[in-house]
mmCIF file of C-alpha atoms in Angstrom:
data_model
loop_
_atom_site.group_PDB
_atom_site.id
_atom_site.type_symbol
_atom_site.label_atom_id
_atom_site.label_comp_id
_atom_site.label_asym_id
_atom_site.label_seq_id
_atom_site.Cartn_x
_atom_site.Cartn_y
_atom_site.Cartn_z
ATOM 1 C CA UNK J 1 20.813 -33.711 29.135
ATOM 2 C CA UNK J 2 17.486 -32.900 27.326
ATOM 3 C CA UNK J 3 17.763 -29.533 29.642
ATOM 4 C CA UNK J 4 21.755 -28.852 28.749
ATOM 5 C CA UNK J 5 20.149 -28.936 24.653
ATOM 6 C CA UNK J 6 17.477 -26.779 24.870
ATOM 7 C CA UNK J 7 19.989 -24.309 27.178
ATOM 8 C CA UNK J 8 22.272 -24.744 24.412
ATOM 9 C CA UNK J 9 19.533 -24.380 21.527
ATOM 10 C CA UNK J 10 18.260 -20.966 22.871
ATOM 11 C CA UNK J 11 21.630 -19.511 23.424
ATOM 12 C CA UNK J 12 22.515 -20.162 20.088
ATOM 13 C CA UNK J 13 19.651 -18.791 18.628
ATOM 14 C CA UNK J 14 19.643 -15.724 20.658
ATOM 15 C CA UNK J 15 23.685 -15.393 19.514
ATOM 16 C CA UNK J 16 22.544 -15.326 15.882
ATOM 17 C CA UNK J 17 19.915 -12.992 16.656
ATOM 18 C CA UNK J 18 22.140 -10.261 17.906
ATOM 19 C CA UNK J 19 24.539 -11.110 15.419
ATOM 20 C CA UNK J 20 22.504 -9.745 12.917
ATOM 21 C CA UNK J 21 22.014 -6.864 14.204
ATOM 22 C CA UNK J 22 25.072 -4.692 14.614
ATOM 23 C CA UNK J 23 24.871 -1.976 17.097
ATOM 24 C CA UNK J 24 24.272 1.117 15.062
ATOM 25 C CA UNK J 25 26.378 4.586 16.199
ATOM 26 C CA UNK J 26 24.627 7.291 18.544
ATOM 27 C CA UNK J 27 21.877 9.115 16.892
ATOM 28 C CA UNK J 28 21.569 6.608 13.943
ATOM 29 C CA UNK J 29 18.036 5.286 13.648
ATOM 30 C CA UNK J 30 17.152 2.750 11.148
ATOM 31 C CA UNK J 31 13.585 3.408 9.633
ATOM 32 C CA UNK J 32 11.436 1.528 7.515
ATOM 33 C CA UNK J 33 12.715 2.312 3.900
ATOM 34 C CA UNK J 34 10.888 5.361 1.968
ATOM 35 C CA UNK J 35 11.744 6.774 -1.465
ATOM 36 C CA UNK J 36 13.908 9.681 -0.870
ATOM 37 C CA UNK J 37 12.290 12.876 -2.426
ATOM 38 C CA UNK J 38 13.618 14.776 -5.330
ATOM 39 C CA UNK J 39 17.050 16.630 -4.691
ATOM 40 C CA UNK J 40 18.606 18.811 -7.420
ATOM 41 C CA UNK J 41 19.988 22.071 -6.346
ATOM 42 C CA UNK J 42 22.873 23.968 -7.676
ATOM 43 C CA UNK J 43 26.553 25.145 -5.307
ATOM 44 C CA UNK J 44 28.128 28.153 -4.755
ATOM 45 C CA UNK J 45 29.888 27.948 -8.453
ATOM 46 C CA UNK J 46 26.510 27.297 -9.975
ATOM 47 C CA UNK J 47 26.974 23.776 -10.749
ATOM 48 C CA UNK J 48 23.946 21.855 -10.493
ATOM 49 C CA UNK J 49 23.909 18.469 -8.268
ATOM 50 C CA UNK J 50 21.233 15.701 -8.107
ATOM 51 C CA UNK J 51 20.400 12.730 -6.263
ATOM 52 C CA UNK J 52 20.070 10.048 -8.278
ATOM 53 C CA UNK J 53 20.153 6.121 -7.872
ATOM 54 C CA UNK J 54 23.157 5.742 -10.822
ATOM 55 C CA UNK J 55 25.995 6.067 -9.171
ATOM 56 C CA UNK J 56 25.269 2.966 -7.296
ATOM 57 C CA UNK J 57 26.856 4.397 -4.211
ATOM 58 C CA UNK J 58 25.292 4.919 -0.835
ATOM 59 C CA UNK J 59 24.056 8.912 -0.121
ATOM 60 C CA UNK J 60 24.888 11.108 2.605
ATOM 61 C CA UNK J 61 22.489 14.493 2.584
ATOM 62 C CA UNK J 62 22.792 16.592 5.344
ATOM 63 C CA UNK J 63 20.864 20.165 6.155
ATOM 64 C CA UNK J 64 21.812 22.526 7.869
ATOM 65 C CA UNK J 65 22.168 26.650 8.790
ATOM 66 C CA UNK J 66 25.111 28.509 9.498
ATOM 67 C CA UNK J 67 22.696 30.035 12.459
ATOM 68 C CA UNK J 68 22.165 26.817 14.143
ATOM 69 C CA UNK J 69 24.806 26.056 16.614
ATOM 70 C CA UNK J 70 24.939 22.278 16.250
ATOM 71 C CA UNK J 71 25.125 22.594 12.640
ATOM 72 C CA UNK J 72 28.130 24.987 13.233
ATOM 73 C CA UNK J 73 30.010 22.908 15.593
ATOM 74 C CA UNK J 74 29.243 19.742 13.346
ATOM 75 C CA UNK J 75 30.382 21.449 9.833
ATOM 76 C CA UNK J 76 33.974 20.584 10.430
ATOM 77 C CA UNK J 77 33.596 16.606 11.392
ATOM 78 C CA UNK J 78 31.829 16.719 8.448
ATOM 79 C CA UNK J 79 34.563 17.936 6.157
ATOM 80 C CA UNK J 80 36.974 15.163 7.281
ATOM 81 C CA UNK J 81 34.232 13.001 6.179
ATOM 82 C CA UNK J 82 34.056 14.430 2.658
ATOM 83 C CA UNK J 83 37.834 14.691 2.332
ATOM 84 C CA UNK J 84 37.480 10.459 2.751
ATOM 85 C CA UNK J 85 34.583 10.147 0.816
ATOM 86 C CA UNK J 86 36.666 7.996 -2.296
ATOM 87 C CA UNK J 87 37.500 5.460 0.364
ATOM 88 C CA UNK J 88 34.116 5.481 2.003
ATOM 89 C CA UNK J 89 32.889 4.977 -1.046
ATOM 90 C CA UNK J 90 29.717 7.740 -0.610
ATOM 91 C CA UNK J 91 28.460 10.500 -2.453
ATOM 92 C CA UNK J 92 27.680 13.451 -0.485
ATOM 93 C CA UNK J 93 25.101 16.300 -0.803
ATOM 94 C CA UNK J 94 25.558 19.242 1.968
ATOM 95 C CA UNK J 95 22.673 21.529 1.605
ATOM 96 C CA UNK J 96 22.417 24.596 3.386
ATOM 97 C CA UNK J 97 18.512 25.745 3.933
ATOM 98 C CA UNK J 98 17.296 28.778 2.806
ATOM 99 C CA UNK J 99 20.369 31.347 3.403
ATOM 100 C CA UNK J 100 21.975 33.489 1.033
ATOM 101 C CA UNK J 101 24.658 33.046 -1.178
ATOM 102 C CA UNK J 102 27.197 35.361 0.634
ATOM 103 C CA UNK J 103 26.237 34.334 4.140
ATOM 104 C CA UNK J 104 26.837 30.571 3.148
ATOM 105 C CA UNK J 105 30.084 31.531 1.401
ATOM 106 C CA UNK J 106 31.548 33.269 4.663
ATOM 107 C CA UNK J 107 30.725 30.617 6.662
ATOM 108 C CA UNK J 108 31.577 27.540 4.723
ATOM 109 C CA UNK J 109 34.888 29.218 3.311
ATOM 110 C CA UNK J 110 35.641 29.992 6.803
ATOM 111 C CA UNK J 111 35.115 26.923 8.530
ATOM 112 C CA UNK J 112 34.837 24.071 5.993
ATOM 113 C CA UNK J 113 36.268 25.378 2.368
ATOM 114 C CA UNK J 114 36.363 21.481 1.295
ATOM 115 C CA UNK J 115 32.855 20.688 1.715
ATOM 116 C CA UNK J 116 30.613 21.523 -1.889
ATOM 117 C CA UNK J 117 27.440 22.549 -0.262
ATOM 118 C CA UNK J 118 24.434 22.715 -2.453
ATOM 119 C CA UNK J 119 22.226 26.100 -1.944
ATOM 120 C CA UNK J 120 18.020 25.520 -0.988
ATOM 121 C CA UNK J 121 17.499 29.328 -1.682
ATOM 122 C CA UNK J 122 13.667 29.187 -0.833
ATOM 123 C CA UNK J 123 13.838 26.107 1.568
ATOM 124 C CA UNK J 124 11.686 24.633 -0.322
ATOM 125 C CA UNK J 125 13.838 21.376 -1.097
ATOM 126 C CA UNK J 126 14.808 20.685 2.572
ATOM 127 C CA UNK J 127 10.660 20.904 3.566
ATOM 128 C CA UNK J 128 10.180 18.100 1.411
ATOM 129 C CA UNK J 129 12.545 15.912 3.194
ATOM 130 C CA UNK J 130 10.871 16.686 6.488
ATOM 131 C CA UNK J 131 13.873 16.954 8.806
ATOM 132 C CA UNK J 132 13.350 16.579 12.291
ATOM 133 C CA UNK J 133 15.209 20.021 12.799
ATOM 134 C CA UNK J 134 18.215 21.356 11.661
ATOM 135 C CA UNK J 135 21.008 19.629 11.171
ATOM 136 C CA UNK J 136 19.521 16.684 9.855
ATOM 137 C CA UNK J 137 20.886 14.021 7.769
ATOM 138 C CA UNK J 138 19.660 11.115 5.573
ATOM 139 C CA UNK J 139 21.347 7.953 4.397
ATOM 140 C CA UNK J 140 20.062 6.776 0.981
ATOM 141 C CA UNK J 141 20.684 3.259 -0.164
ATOM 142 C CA UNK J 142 21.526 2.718 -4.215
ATOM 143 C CA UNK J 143 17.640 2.011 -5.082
ATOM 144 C CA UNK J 144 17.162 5.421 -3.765
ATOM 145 C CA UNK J 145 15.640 4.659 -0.619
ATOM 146 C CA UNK J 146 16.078 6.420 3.205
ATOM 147 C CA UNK J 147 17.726 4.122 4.813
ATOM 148 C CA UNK J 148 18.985 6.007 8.472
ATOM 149 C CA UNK J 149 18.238 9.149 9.845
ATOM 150 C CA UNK J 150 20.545 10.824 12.095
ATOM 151 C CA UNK J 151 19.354 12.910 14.906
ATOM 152 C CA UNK J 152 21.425 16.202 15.924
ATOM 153 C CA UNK J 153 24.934 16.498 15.150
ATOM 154 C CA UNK J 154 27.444 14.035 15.425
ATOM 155 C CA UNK J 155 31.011 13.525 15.649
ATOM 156 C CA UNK J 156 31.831 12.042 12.102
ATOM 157 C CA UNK J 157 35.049 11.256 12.224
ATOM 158 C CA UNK J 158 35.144 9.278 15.581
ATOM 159 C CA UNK J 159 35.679 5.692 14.303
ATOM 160 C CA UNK J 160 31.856 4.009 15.106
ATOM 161 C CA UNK J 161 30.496 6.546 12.349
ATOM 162 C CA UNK J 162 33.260 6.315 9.828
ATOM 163 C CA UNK J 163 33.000 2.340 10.156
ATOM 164 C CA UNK J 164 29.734 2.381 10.048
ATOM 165 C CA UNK J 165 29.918 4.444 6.584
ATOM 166 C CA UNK J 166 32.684 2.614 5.027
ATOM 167 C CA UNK J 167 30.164 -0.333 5.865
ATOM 168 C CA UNK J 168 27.258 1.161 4.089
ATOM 169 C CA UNK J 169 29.783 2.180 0.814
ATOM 170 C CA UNK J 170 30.544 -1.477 0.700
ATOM 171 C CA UNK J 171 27.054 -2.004 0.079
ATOM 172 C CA UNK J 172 26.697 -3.891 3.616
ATOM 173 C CA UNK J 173 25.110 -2.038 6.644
ATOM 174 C CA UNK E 1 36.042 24.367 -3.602
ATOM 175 C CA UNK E 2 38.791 27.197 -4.328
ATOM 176 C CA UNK E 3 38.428 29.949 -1.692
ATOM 177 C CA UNK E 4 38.542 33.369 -3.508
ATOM 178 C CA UNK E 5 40.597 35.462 -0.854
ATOM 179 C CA UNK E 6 38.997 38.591 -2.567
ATOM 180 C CA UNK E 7 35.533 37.999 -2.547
ATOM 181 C CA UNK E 8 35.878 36.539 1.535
ATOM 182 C CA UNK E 9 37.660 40.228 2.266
ATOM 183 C CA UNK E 10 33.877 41.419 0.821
ATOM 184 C CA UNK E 11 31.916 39.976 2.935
ATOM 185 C CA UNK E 12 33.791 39.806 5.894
ATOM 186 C CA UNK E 13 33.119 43.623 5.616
ATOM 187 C CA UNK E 14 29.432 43.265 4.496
ATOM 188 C CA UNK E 15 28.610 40.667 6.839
ATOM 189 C CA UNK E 16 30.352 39.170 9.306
ATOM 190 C CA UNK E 17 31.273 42.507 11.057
ATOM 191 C CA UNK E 18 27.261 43.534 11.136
ATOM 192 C CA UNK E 19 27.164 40.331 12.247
ATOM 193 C CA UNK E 20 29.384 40.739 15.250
ATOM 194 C CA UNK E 21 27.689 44.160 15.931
ATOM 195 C CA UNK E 22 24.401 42.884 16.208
ATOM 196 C CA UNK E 23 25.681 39.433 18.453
ATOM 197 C CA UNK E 24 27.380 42.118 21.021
ATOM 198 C CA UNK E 25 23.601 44.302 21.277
ATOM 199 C CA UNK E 26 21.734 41.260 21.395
ATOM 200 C CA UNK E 27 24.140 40.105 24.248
ATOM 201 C CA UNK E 28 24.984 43.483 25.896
ATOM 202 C CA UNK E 29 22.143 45.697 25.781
ATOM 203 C CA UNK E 30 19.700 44.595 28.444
ATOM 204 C CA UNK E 31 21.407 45.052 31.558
ATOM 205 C CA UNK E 32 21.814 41.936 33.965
ATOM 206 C CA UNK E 33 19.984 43.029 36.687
ATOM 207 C CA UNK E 34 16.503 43.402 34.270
ATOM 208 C CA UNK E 35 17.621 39.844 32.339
ATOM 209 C CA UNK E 36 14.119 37.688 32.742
ATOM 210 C CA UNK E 37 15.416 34.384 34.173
ATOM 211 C CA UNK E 38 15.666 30.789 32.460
ATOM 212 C CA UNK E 39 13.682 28.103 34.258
ATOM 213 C CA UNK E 40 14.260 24.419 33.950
ATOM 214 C CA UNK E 41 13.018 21.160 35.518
ATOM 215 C CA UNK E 42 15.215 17.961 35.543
ATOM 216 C CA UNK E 43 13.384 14.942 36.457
ATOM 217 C CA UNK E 44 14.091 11.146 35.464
ATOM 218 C CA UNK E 45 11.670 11.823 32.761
ATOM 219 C CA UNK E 46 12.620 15.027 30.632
ATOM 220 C CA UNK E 47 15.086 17.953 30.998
ATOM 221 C CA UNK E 48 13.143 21.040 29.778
ATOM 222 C CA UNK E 49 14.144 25.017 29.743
ATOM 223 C CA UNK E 50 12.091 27.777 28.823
ATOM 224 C CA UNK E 51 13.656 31.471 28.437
ATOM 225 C CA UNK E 52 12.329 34.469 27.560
ATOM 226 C CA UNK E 53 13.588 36.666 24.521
ATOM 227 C CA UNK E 54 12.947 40.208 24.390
ATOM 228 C CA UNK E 55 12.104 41.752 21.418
ATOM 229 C CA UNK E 56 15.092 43.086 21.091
ATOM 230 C CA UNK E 57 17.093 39.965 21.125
ATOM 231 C CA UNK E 58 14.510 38.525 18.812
ATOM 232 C CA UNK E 59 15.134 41.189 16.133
ATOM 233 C CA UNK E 60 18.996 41.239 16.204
ATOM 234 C CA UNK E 61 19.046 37.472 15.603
ATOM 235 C CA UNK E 62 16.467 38.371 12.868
ATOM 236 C CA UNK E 63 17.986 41.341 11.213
ATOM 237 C CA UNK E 64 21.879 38.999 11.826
ATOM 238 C CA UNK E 65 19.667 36.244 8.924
ATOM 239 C CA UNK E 66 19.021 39.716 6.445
ATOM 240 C CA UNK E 67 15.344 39.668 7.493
ATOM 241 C CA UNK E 68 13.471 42.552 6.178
ATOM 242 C CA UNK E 69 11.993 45.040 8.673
ATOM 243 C CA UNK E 70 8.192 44.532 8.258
ATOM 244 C CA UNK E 71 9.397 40.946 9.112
ATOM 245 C CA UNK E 72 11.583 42.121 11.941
ATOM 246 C CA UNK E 73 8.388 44.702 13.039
ATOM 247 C CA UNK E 74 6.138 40.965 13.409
ATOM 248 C CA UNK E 75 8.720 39.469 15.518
ATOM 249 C CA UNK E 76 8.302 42.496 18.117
ATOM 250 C CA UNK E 77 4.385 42.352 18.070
ATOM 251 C CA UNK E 78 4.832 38.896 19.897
ATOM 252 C CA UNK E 79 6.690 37.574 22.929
ATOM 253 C CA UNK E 80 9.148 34.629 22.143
ATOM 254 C CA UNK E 81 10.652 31.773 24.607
ATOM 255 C CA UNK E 82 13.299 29.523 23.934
ATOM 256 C CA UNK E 83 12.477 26.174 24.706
ATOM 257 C CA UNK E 84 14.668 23.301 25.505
ATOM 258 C CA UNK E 85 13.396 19.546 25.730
ATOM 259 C CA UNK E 86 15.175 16.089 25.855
ATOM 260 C CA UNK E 87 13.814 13.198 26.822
ATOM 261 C CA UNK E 88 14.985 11.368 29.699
ATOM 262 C CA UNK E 89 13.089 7.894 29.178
ATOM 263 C CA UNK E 90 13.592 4.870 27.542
ATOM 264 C CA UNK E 91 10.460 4.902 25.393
ATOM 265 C CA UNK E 92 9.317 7.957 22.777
ATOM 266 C CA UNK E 93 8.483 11.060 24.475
ATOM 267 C CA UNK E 94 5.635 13.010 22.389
ATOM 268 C CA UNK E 95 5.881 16.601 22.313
ATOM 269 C CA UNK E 96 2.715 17.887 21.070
ATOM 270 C CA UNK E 97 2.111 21.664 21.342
ATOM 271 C CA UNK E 98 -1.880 21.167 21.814
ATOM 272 C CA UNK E 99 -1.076 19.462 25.131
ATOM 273 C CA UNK E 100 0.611 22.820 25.998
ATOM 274 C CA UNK E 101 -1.727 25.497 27.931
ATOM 275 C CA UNK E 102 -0.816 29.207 29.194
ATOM 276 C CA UNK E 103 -2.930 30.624 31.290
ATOM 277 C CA UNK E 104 -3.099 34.017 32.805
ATOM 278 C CA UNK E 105 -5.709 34.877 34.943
ATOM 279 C CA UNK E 106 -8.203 31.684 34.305
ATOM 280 C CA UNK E 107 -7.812 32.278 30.922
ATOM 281 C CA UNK E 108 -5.987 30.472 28.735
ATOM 282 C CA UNK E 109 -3.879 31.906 25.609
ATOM 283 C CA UNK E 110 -3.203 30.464 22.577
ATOM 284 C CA UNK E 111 0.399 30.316 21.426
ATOM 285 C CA UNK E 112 0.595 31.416 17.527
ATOM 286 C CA UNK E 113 1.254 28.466 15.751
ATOM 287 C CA UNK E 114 2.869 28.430 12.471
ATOM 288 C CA UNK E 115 0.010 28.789 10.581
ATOM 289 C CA UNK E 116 -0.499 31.790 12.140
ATOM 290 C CA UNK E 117 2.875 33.208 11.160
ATOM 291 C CA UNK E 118 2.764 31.727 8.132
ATOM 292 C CA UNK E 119 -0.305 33.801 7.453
ATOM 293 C CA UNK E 120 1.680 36.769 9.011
ATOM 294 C CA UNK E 121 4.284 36.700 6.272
ATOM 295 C CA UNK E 122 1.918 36.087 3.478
ATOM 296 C CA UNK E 123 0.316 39.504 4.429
ATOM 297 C CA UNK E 124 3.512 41.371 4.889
ATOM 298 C CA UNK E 125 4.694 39.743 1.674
ATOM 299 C CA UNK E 126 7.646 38.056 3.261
ATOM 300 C CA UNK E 127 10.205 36.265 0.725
ATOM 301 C CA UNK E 128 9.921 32.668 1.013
ATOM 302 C CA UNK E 129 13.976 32.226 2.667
ATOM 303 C CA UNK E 130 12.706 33.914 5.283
ATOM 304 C CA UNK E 131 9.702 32.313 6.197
ATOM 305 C CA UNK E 132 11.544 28.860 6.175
ATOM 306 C CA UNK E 133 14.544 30.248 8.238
ATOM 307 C CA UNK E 134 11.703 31.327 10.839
ATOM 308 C CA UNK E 135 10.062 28.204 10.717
ATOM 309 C CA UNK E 136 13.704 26.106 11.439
ATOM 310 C CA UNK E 137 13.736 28.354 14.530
ATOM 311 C CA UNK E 138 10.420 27.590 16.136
ATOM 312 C CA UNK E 139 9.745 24.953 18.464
ATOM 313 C CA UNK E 140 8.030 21.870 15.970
ATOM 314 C CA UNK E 141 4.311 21.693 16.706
ATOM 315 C CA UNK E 142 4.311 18.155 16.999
ATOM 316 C CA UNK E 143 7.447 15.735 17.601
ATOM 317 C CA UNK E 144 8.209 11.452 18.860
ATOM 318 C CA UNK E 145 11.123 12.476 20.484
ATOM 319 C CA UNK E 146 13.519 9.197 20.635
ATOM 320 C CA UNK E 147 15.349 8.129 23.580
ATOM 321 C CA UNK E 148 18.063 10.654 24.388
ATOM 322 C CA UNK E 149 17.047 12.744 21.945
ATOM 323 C CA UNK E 150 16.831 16.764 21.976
ATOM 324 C CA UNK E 151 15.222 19.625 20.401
ATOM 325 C CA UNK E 152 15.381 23.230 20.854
ATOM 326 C CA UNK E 153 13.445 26.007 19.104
ATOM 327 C CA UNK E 154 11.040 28.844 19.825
ATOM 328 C CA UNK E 155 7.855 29.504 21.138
ATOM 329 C CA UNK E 156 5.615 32.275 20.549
ATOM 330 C CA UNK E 157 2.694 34.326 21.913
ATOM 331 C CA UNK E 158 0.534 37.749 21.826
ATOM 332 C CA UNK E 159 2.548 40.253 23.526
ATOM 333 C CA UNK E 160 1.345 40.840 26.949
ATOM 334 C CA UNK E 161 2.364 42.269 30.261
ATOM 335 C CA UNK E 162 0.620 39.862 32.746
ATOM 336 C CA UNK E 163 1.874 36.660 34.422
ATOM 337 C CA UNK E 164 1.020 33.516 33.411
ATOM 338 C CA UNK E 165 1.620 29.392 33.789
ATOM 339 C CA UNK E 166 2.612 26.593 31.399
ATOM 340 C CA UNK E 167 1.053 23.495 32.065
ATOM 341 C CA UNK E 168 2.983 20.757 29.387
ATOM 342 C CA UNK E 169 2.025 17.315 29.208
ATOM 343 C CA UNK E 170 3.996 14.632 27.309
ATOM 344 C CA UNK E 171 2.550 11.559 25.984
ATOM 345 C CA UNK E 172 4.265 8.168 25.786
ATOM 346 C CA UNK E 173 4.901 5.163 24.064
ATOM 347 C CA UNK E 174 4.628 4.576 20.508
ATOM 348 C CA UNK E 175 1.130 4.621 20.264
ATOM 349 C CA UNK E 176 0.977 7.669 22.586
ATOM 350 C CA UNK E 177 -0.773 4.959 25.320
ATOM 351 C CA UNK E 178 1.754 4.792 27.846
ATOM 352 C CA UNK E 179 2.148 6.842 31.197
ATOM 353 C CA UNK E 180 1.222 10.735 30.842
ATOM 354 C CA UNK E 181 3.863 13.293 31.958
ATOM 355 C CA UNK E 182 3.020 17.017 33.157
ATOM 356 C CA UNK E 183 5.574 19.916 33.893
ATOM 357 C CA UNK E 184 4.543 22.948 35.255
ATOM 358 C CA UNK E 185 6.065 26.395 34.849
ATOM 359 C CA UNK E 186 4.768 29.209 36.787
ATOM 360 C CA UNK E 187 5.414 33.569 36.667
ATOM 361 C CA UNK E 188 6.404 33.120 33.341
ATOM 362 C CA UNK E 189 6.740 37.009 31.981
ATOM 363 C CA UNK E 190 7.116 38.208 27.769
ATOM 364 C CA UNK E 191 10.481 39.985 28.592
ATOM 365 C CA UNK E 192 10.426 43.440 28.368
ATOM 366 C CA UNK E 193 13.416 45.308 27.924
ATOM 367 C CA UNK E 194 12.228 48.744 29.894
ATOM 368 C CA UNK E 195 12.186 47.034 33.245
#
């Protein structure tokens, strides 16, 4: 009996263990939380965008180049994303590194004319975030913090991601 | 975001059209037969490519981003491979470009790190878009490559016409304390477009 207990002890335990932490989607790491650095940059119409902690929504930044393959092939996933970014509850900063006005304007009005990307003329902006490579994208939490990275591209609108979003805009990852 | 049907008419005909151009020489004008080859090795451990670029190549992709030409004239002083790595493991594989050594003859030769090219552009007086878009496109000098994870970039080195070997090891482990991994690449060649 005192066996069947303890059996019954540790399986419960280990239940609640797992049960607190959900599977996250491919490519999501969780890291230990750091301030996110300074992000202010201005879009193709010359309206200037910042990261800020205000809004008290959940922040999606993403880099990338219209040379970088991935970042091509992931540009339109990501534009379903921002077309349900109300429901998801998420603001989003796109920022393209270091490429000119025109060559970002062919691409994006091309292949995603719904997604607002933000212009790093210099490059200078995305080198402070460190990226891993290109694309890259951050989740910030409301205090401002980097929450997730996200290696390579990804799928965005498969359901795991989108899920896992609307769970972060809900203030509950 | 409105899409100004004008202004895309521009630079379709500025941009992407140059654009094409340059993608069709890059991809067209060295002739199969004189194409250096790709090698890979596929173990349990890591996948890993390495291909050369000729200079040609190089500079199209270059000149495709608006690069200037003393910028593009750099990129043909040195001899580029592509390089492919993802790791195959459960545990962090460490890329780390110091435990990377080409040698040619007995003697070893020092990729150009981007320090180096950083200095490169200072001196030519590169703009500072460019030297960031150049940087994206190398191989990182140092990266704790995750589980499944995969990175791509280039890899440069003094221009030369000899043979030589890669010798790559990979670290392990968090703490870079677990089991050591080595690759080998031999009759590795800068590829040069007059063969």
């Amino acid at each position: 009996m005192k066996h069947f207990i303890f059996s019954l002890v540790i399986w419960l335990v280990t239940l609640n263990v797992y049960a607190g932490t959900p599977s996250l989607p491919k490519g999501v790491l969780k890291i230990a939380p750091r301030p996110a650095p300074a992000l202010s940059l201005k879009n193709l119409d010359e309206e200037t965008f910042s990261l800020d902690n205000k809004t008290g929504r959940w922040a999606f930044v993403h880099f990338w180049a219209s040379w970088c393959g991935p970042c091509r092939r992931e540009m339109p996933s990501i534009q379903t994303l921002v077309k349900q970014s109300s429901s998801l509850k998420l603001d989003f900063f796109i920022v393209n590194t270091a490429e000119s006005e025109d060559v970002v304007f062919s691409f994006i009005g091309s292949v995603a004319p719904e997604v607002n990307t933000l212009l790093d003329l210099d490059g200078l902006v995305t080198e402070k975030w460190h990226p891993r490579g290109l694309p890259s994208t951050y989740l910030v939490d409301t205090d401002g913090y980097i929450r997730y990275i996200v290696l390579g591209g990804q799928n965005w609108h498969h359901p795991d991601y989108t899920h896992f979003l609307h769970k972060l805009g809900q203030n509950n990852p | 975001m409105n899409v100004n049907l004008l202004r895309i008419a521009q630079i379709l005909s500025r941009f992407i059209f140059p654009l094409l151009i340059s993608g069709f020489v890059a991809a067209h004008s060295v002739p199969a037969s004189a194409a250096a080859p790709r090698q890979k090795i596929d173990n349990s451990q890591l996948k890993m490519s390495i291909t050369p670029r000729s200079a040609n190549q190089m500079a199209a992709f270059y000149e495709g981003r608006e690069f200037p030409p003393p910028a593009i004239a750099a990129t043909r002083e040195a001899c580029f491979f592509t390089v492919g790595i993802r790791n195959r493991l459960d545990d962090i594989l460490w890329h780390d470009i110091k435990s990377w050594r080409f040698v040619t003859d007995g003697k070893e030769i020092q990729p150009l790190s981007q320090a180096d090219w950083k200095q490169t552009w200072q001196q030519r007086g590169i703009e500072q878009r460019f030297q960031s878009t150049f940087r994206w496109t190398l191989l990182p000098d140092l990266r704790d490559l995750r589980p499944g994870e995969q990175q791509g970039g280039n890899i440069s080195l003094p221009r030369t016409d000899k043979t030589f070997s890669l010798r790559a090891s990979f670290a392990t482990g968090a703490d870079k304390t677990g089991k050591k991994y080595t690759v080998q690449f031999k009759n590795l060649r800068c590829h040069d477009e007059t063969e």
